[in-house]
Amino acid sequence: MSDFHQMHRTLGRRRFLQSTGGALGALALGSLLQSELPASTPAGGRQGELPHFPPTAKRVIYLFQSGGPSHIDLFDCKPGMQALHGSELPASVKGTQRVTGMTSGQEQFQVCAPMRPFSPRGECGTVISDFVPHMAGIADDIAVIRSVNTEAINHDPGITFINTGSQVPGRPSLGAWASYGLGSVNEDMPAYAVLISQGTGKNPGQPIFSRLWGSGFLPTQHQGVQLRSNGDPVLYLKDAAGIDRRTRRLMLDDLAALNKLRHAEVHDPEIETRIAQYEMAYRMQAAVPKIVDLSDEPESTFALYGEEARRPGTYAYNCLMARRMAEKDVRFIQLFHRGWDQHSALVPDLTSQCKDTDQASAGLITDLKQRGLLDDTLVIWGGEFGRSAYSQGKLGTGRDHHGRCFSIWMAGGGVRGGITYGATDDFGYNVVENPVHIRDLNATILHCLGIDHDRFSFKFQGLSQKLTGVEEAHAVKAILS
């Protein structure tokens, strides 16, 4: 046999093994993908399957306060602590729960009373601190939950837990779950938008990682899109010099055609996601500049939110952006505001942090209400945990992390205003009535969107994964209208 024929046979066998091996691999991968992914997940969510029941909220605005706001100083009044200020926290109250390494070595755990007076507010009489007079002014519109609790005692596990349902990074965020389940009402904007601001209470605050609005094992089209405060609101959205809309459209059409050919070969669902995201970016090129253009806002808007609402990157500006996106039916809008970690300089830093957020938070609720949007917009205000009833370091200097109980508030979207739910002991240290685990909180948010958390899952690694995990969770229906 000639060398030529021998080489031809060898190459023929090699090609056969390569092609059949690839085909077998593709079949195996296809089988795995079929078991792990839904047969068809439209870009707009799981139409036909969700919602499970009529929702009370069409959209969510989550005002996440990163660092752990002090429930004792803001929303959970404990007048009896004044007489005990400086005394040792009773061992029967402290128990054996874990505390952070920042205070575990303290010789004393001195009771630290609230730093400002509390007063009954509104017709409902909810008792709220003087630290937040504007939020106190919307007491009749909000439900204050004083019994929220978590196992996490440090920032990153705590923020990850409340935002994704697990202390271990890598799972889908709450907003990504909402996007996956319900999709986007406005095809020109993503279903999930994120804005970040830095407070003056502690600068820099705890780091905020993009995985907190990531899609985890869900299709990547459901991850949050961050709007920036400097430069272009969204990276890589603006066309390069010399590229007009028609040219961009032709480029995307050709790129989509190539991606569809590739998808027909390998059936990778992420290719469909890529096509959808290119199209979303094209539409956002026209939609985003209109949302961030405040020239149509009257002076009354800035009187309501505060003058800081004129300045991109501030919390007040982001609250105004949240309202403008809510008007455009963005499904899930999440603000991350850093700086609530008052281990020291408790009074001055907490005063500054409240000044950053108080007027704008209340202004957002008032604005939504005036525009008829509050009824179907669920607003949540809260952080990853609270602060300790005992002082960290010298008395009155600071407070450590505290996950056993803390306070958040909710408004609109089917939530009853002017109520409180849950209670803590006389030191604001342990829950004594109606505990609300963060799994229950997330189940409640999904419930307002018309989703039963127990029936809402995604097949991954052979398991039906849920936002609320495998442990028991319940929507807090007592706060719903």
PDB file of N, CA and C in Angstrom, residues 156-203:
ATOM      1  N   ASP A 156     -20.676  39.717  54.277  1.00  0.00           N
ATOM      2  CA  ASP A 156     -20.801  39.043  52.986  1.00  0.00           C
ATOM      3  C   ASP A 156     -21.745  37.843  53.045  1.00  0.00           C
ATOM      4  N   PRO A 157     -21.615  36.955  54.040  1.00  0.00           N
ATOM      5  CA  PRO A 157     -22.609  35.877  54.125  1.00  0.00           C
ATOM      6  C   PRO A 157     -24.026  36.403  54.332  1.00  0.00           C
ATOM      7  N   GLY A 158     -24.148  37.480  55.128  1.00  0.00           N
ATOM      8  CA  GLY A 158     -25.470  38.026  55.412  1.00  0.00           C
ATOM      9  C   GLY A 158     -26.129  38.635  54.186  1.00  0.00           C
ATOM     10  N   ILE A 159     -25.373  39.452  53.439  1.00  0.00           N
ATOM     11  CA  ILE A 159     -25.918  40.085  52.235  1.00  0.00           C
ATOM     12  C   ILE A 159     -26.213  39.023  51.175  1.00  0.00           C
ATOM     13  N   THR A 160     -25.324  38.041  51.059  1.00  0.00           N
ATOM     14  CA  THR A 160     -25.531  36.966  50.092  1.00  0.00           C
ATOM     15  C   THR A 160     -26.767  36.153  50.451  1.00  0.00           C
ATOM     16  N   PHE A 161     -26.941  35.873  51.735  1.00  0.00           N
ATOM     17  CA  PHE A 161     -28.067  35.064  52.202  1.00  0.00           C
ATOM     18  C   PHE A 161     -29.400  35.735  51.896  1.00  0.00           C
ATOM     19  N   ILE A 162     -29.550  36.990  52.273  1.00  0.00           N
ATOM     20  CA  ILE A 162     -30.847  37.649  52.109  1.00  0.00           C
ATOM     21  C   ILE A 162     -31.152  37.943  50.642  1.00  0.00           C
ATOM     22  N   ASN A 163     -30.121  38.078  49.823  1.00  0.00           N
ATOM     23  CA  ASN A 163     -30.341  38.385  48.410  1.00  0.00           C
ATOM     24  C   ASN A 163     -30.450  37.158  47.521  1.00  0.00           C
ATOM     25  N   THR A 164     -29.906  36.013  47.975  1.00  0.00           N
ATOM     26  CA  THR A 164     -29.915  34.820  47.112  1.00  0.00           C
ATOM     27  C   THR A 164     -30.504  33.585  47.770  1.00  0.00           C
ATOM     28  N   GLY A 165     -30.779  33.653  49.066  1.00  0.00           N
ATOM     29  CA  GLY A 165     -31.335  32.491  49.756  1.00  0.00           C
ATOM     30  C   GLY A 165     -30.292  31.530  50.269  1.00  0.00           C
ATOM     31  N   SER A 166     -29.017  31.860  50.136  1.00  0.00           N
ATOM     32  CA  SER A 166     -27.941  30.993  50.610  1.00  0.00           C
ATOM     33  C   SER A 166     -26.745  31.844  51.013  1.00  0.00           C
ATOM     34  N   GLN A 167     -26.029  31.410  52.056  1.00  0.00           N
ATOM     35  CA  GLN A 167     -24.807  32.117  52.447  1.00  0.00           C
ATOM     36  C   GLN A 167     -23.646  31.780  51.523  1.00  0.00           C
ATOM     37  N   VAL A 168     -23.802  30.734  50.740  1.00  0.00           N
ATOM     38  CA  VAL A 168     -22.752  30.308  49.814  1.00  0.00           C
ATOM     39  C   VAL A 168     -22.940  31.045  48.486  1.00  0.00           C
ATOM     40  N   PRO A 169     -21.932  31.751  47.999  1.00  0.00           N
ATOM     41  CA  PRO A 169     -22.082  32.499  46.739  1.00  0.00           C
ATOM     42  C   PRO A 169     -22.367  31.594  45.554  1.00  0.00           C
ATOM     43  N   GLY A 170     -23.005  32.183  44.543  1.00  0.00           N
ATOM     44  CA  GLY A 170     -23.207  31.470  43.289  1.00  0.00           C
ATOM     45  C   GLY A 170     -24.645  31.180  42.938  1.00  0.00           C
ATOM     46  N   ARG A 171     -25.563  31.424  43.869  1.00  0.00           N
ATOM     47  CA  ARG A 171     -26.973  31.149  43.575  1.00  0.00           C
ATOM     48  C   ARG A 171     -27.642  32.378  42.949  1.00  0.00           C
ATOM     49  N   PRO A 172     -28.773  32.183  42.277  1.00  0.00           N
ATOM     50  CA  PRO A 172     -29.456  33.327  41.653  1.00  0.00           C
ATOM     51  C   PRO A 172     -29.970  34.314  42.690  1.00  0.00           C
ATOM     52  N   SER A 173     -29.966  35.573  42.329  1.00  0.00           N
ATOM     53  CA  SER A 173     -30.470  36.621  43.208  1.00  0.00           C
ATOM     54  C   SER A 173     -31.998  36.678  43.136  1.00  0.00           C
ATOM     55  N   LEU A 174     -32.578  37.343  44.119  1.00  0.00           N
ATOM     56  CA  LEU A 174     -34.028  37.503  44.181  1.00  0.00           C
ATOM     57  C   LEU A 174     -34.570  38.148  42.901  1.00  0.00           C
ATOM     58  N   GLY A 175     -33.908  39.206  42.443  1.00  0.00           N
ATOM     59  CA  GLY A 175     -34.353  39.866  41.223  1.00  0.00           C
ATOM     60  C   GLY A 175     -34.254  38.977  40.006  1.00  0.00           C
ATOM     61  N   ALA A 176     -33.216  38.133  39.955  1.00  0.00           N
ATOM     62  CA  ALA A 176     -33.068  37.200  38.833  1.00  0.00           C
ATOM     63  C   ALA A 176     -34.193  36.164  38.842  1.00  0.00           C
ATOM     64  N   TRP A 177     -34.568  35.699  40.030  1.00  0.00           N
ATOM     65  CA  TRP A 177     -35.702  34.774  40.126  1.00  0.00           C
ATOM     66  C   TRP A 177     -36.975  35.435  39.610  1.00  0.00           C
ATOM     67  N   ALA A 178     -37.191  36.701  39.995  1.00  0.00           N
ATOM     68  CA  ALA A 178     -38.386  37.421  39.535  1.00  0.00           C
ATOM     69  C   ALA A 178     -38.380  37.564  38.020  1.00  0.00           C
ATOM     70  N   SER A 179     -37.223  37.877  37.453  1.00  0.00           N
ATOM     71  CA  SER A 179     -37.097  38.003  36.004  1.00  0.00           C
ATOM     72  C   SER A 179     -37.348  36.672  35.316  1.00  0.00           C
ATOM     73  N   TYR A 180     -36.770  35.617  35.848  1.00  0.00           N
ATOM     74  CA  TYR A 180     -36.951  34.280  35.269  1.00  0.00           C
ATOM     75  C   TYR A 180     -38.420  33.861  35.288  1.00  0.00           C
ATOM     76  N   GLY A 181     -39.092  34.163  36.392  1.00  0.00           N
ATOM     77  CA  GLY A 181     -40.471  33.726  36.518  1.00  0.00           C
ATOM     78  C   GLY A 181     -41.460  34.557  35.733  1.00  0.00           C
ATOM     79  N   LEU A 182     -41.262  35.864  35.722  1.00  0.00           N
ATOM     80  CA  LEU A 182     -42.278  36.763  35.181  1.00  0.00           C
ATOM     81  C   LEU A 182     -41.847  37.543  33.948  1.00  0.00           C
ATOM     82  N   GLY A 183     -40.545  37.615  33.703  1.00  0.00           N
ATOM     83  CA  GLY A 183     -40.065  38.340  32.543  1.00  0.00           C
ATOM     84  C   GLY A 183     -40.208  39.840  32.691  1.00  0.00           C
ATOM     85  N   SER A 184     -40.031  40.538  31.590  1.00  0.00           N
ATOM     86  CA  SER A 184     -40.065  41.996  31.588  1.00  0.00           C
ATOM     87  C   SER A 184     -41.351  42.488  30.938  1.00  0.00           C
ATOM     88  N   VAL A 185     -41.987  43.465  31.571  1.00  0.00           N
ATOM     89  CA  VAL A 185     -43.177  44.079  30.995  1.00  0.00           C
ATOM     90  C   VAL A 185     -42.777  45.020  29.863  1.00  0.00           C
ATOM     91  N   ASN A 186     -41.647  45.689  30.040  1.00  0.00           N
ATOM     92  CA  ASN A 186     -41.150  46.655  29.064  1.00  0.00           C
ATOM     93  C   ASN A 186     -40.023  46.011  28.265  1.00  0.00           C
ATOM     94  N   GLU A 187     -40.256  45.739  26.993  1.00  0.00           N
ATOM     95  CA  GLU A 187     -39.254  45.053  26.181  1.00  0.00           C
ATOM     96  C   GLU A 187     -38.039  45.924  25.875  1.00  0.00           C
ATOM     97  N   ASP A 188     -38.130  47.221  26.175  1.00  0.00           N
ATOM     98  CA  ASP A 188     -37.001  48.120  25.923  1.00  0.00           C
ATOM     99  C   ASP A 188     -36.054  48.240  27.114  1.00  0.00           C
ATOM    100  N   MET A 189     -36.411  47.609  28.230  1.00  0.00           N
ATOM    101  CA  MET A 189     -35.586  47.674  29.431  1.00  0.00           C
ATOM    102  C   MET A 189     -35.456  46.282  30.030  1.00  0.00           C
ATOM    103  N   PRO A 190     -34.354  46.030  30.726  1.00  0.00           N
ATOM    104  CA  PRO A 190     -34.216  44.726  31.383  1.00  0.00           C
ATOM    105  C   PRO A 190     -35.248  44.571  32.489  1.00  0.00           C
ATOM    106  N   ALA A 191     -35.557  43.343  32.838  1.00  0.00           N
ATOM    107  CA  ALA A 191     -36.512  43.099  33.912  1.00  0.00           C
ATOM    108  C   ALA A 191     -35.925  43.462  35.268  1.00  0.00           C
ATOM    109  N   TYR A 192     -34.604  43.480  35.376  1.00  0.00           N
ATOM    110  CA  TYR A 192     -33.935  43.654  36.665  1.00  0.00           C
ATOM    111  C   TYR A 192     -32.848  44.711  36.521  1.00  0.00           C
ATOM    112  N   ALA A 193     -33.002  45.823  37.239  1.00  0.00           N
ATOM    113  CA  ALA A 193     -32.038  46.928  37.181  1.00  0.00           C
ATOM    114  C   ALA A 193     -31.478  47.205  38.569  1.00  0.00           C
ATOM    115  N   VAL A 194     -30.213  47.585  38.622  1.00  0.00           N
ATOM    116  CA  VAL A 194     -29.498  47.781  39.882  1.00  0.00           C
ATOM    117  C   VAL A 194     -28.806  49.136  39.895  1.00  0.00           C
ATOM    118  N   LEU A 195     -28.878  49.829  41.034  1.00  0.00           N
ATOM    119  CA  LEU A 195     -28.158  51.096  41.230  1.00  0.00           C
ATOM    120  C   LEU A 195     -27.453  51.048  42.580  1.00  0.00           C
ATOM    121  N   ILE A 196     -26.250  51.607  42.633  1.00  0.00           N
ATOM    122  CA  ILE A 196     -25.434  51.555  43.855  1.00  0.00           C
ATOM    123  C   ILE A 196     -25.062  52.965  44.286  1.00  0.00           C
ATOM    124  N   SER A 197     -25.068  53.200  45.595  1.00  0.00           N
ATOM    125  CA  SER A 197     -24.639  54.491  46.135  1.00  0.00           C
ATOM    126  C   SER A 197     -23.825  54.269  47.399  1.00  0.00           C
ATOM    127  N   GLN A 198     -22.993  55.248  47.714  1.00  0.00           N
ATOM    128  CA  GLN A 198     -22.150  55.201  48.907  1.00  0.00           C
ATOM    129  C   GLN A 198     -22.617  56.272  49.894  1.00  0.00           C
ATOM    130  N   GLY A 199     -22.913  55.849  51.108  1.00  0.00           N
ATOM    131  CA  GLY A 199     -23.352  56.788  52.131  1.00  0.00           C
ATOM    132  C   GLY A 199     -22.205  57.507  52.802  1.00  0.00           C
ATOM    133  N   THR A 200     -22.559  58.509  53.601  1.00  0.00           N
ATOM    134  CA  THR A 200     -21.551  59.274  54.328  1.00  0.00           C
ATOM    135  C   THR A 200     -21.367  58.763  55.742  1.00  0.00           C
ATOM    136  N   GLY A 201     -22.162  57.753  56.133  1.00  0.00           N
ATOM    137  CA  GLY A 201     -22.056  57.224  57.487  1.00  0.00           C
ATOM    138  C   GLY A 201     -20.793  56.433  57.724  1.00  0.00           C
ATOM    139  N   LYS A 202     -20.375  55.660  56.756  1.00  0.00           N
ATOM    140  CA  LYS A 202     -19.097  54.939  56.806  1.00  0.00           C
ATOM    141  C   LYS A 202     -18.602  54.834  55.381  1.00  0.00           C
ATOM    142  N   ASN A 203     -17.504  55.501  55.104  1.00  0.00           N
ATOM    143  CA  ASN A 203     -17.002  55.566  53.744  1.00  0.00           C
ATOM    144  C   ASN A 203     -15.524  55.157  53.727  1.00  0.00           C
TER     145      ASN A 203
END
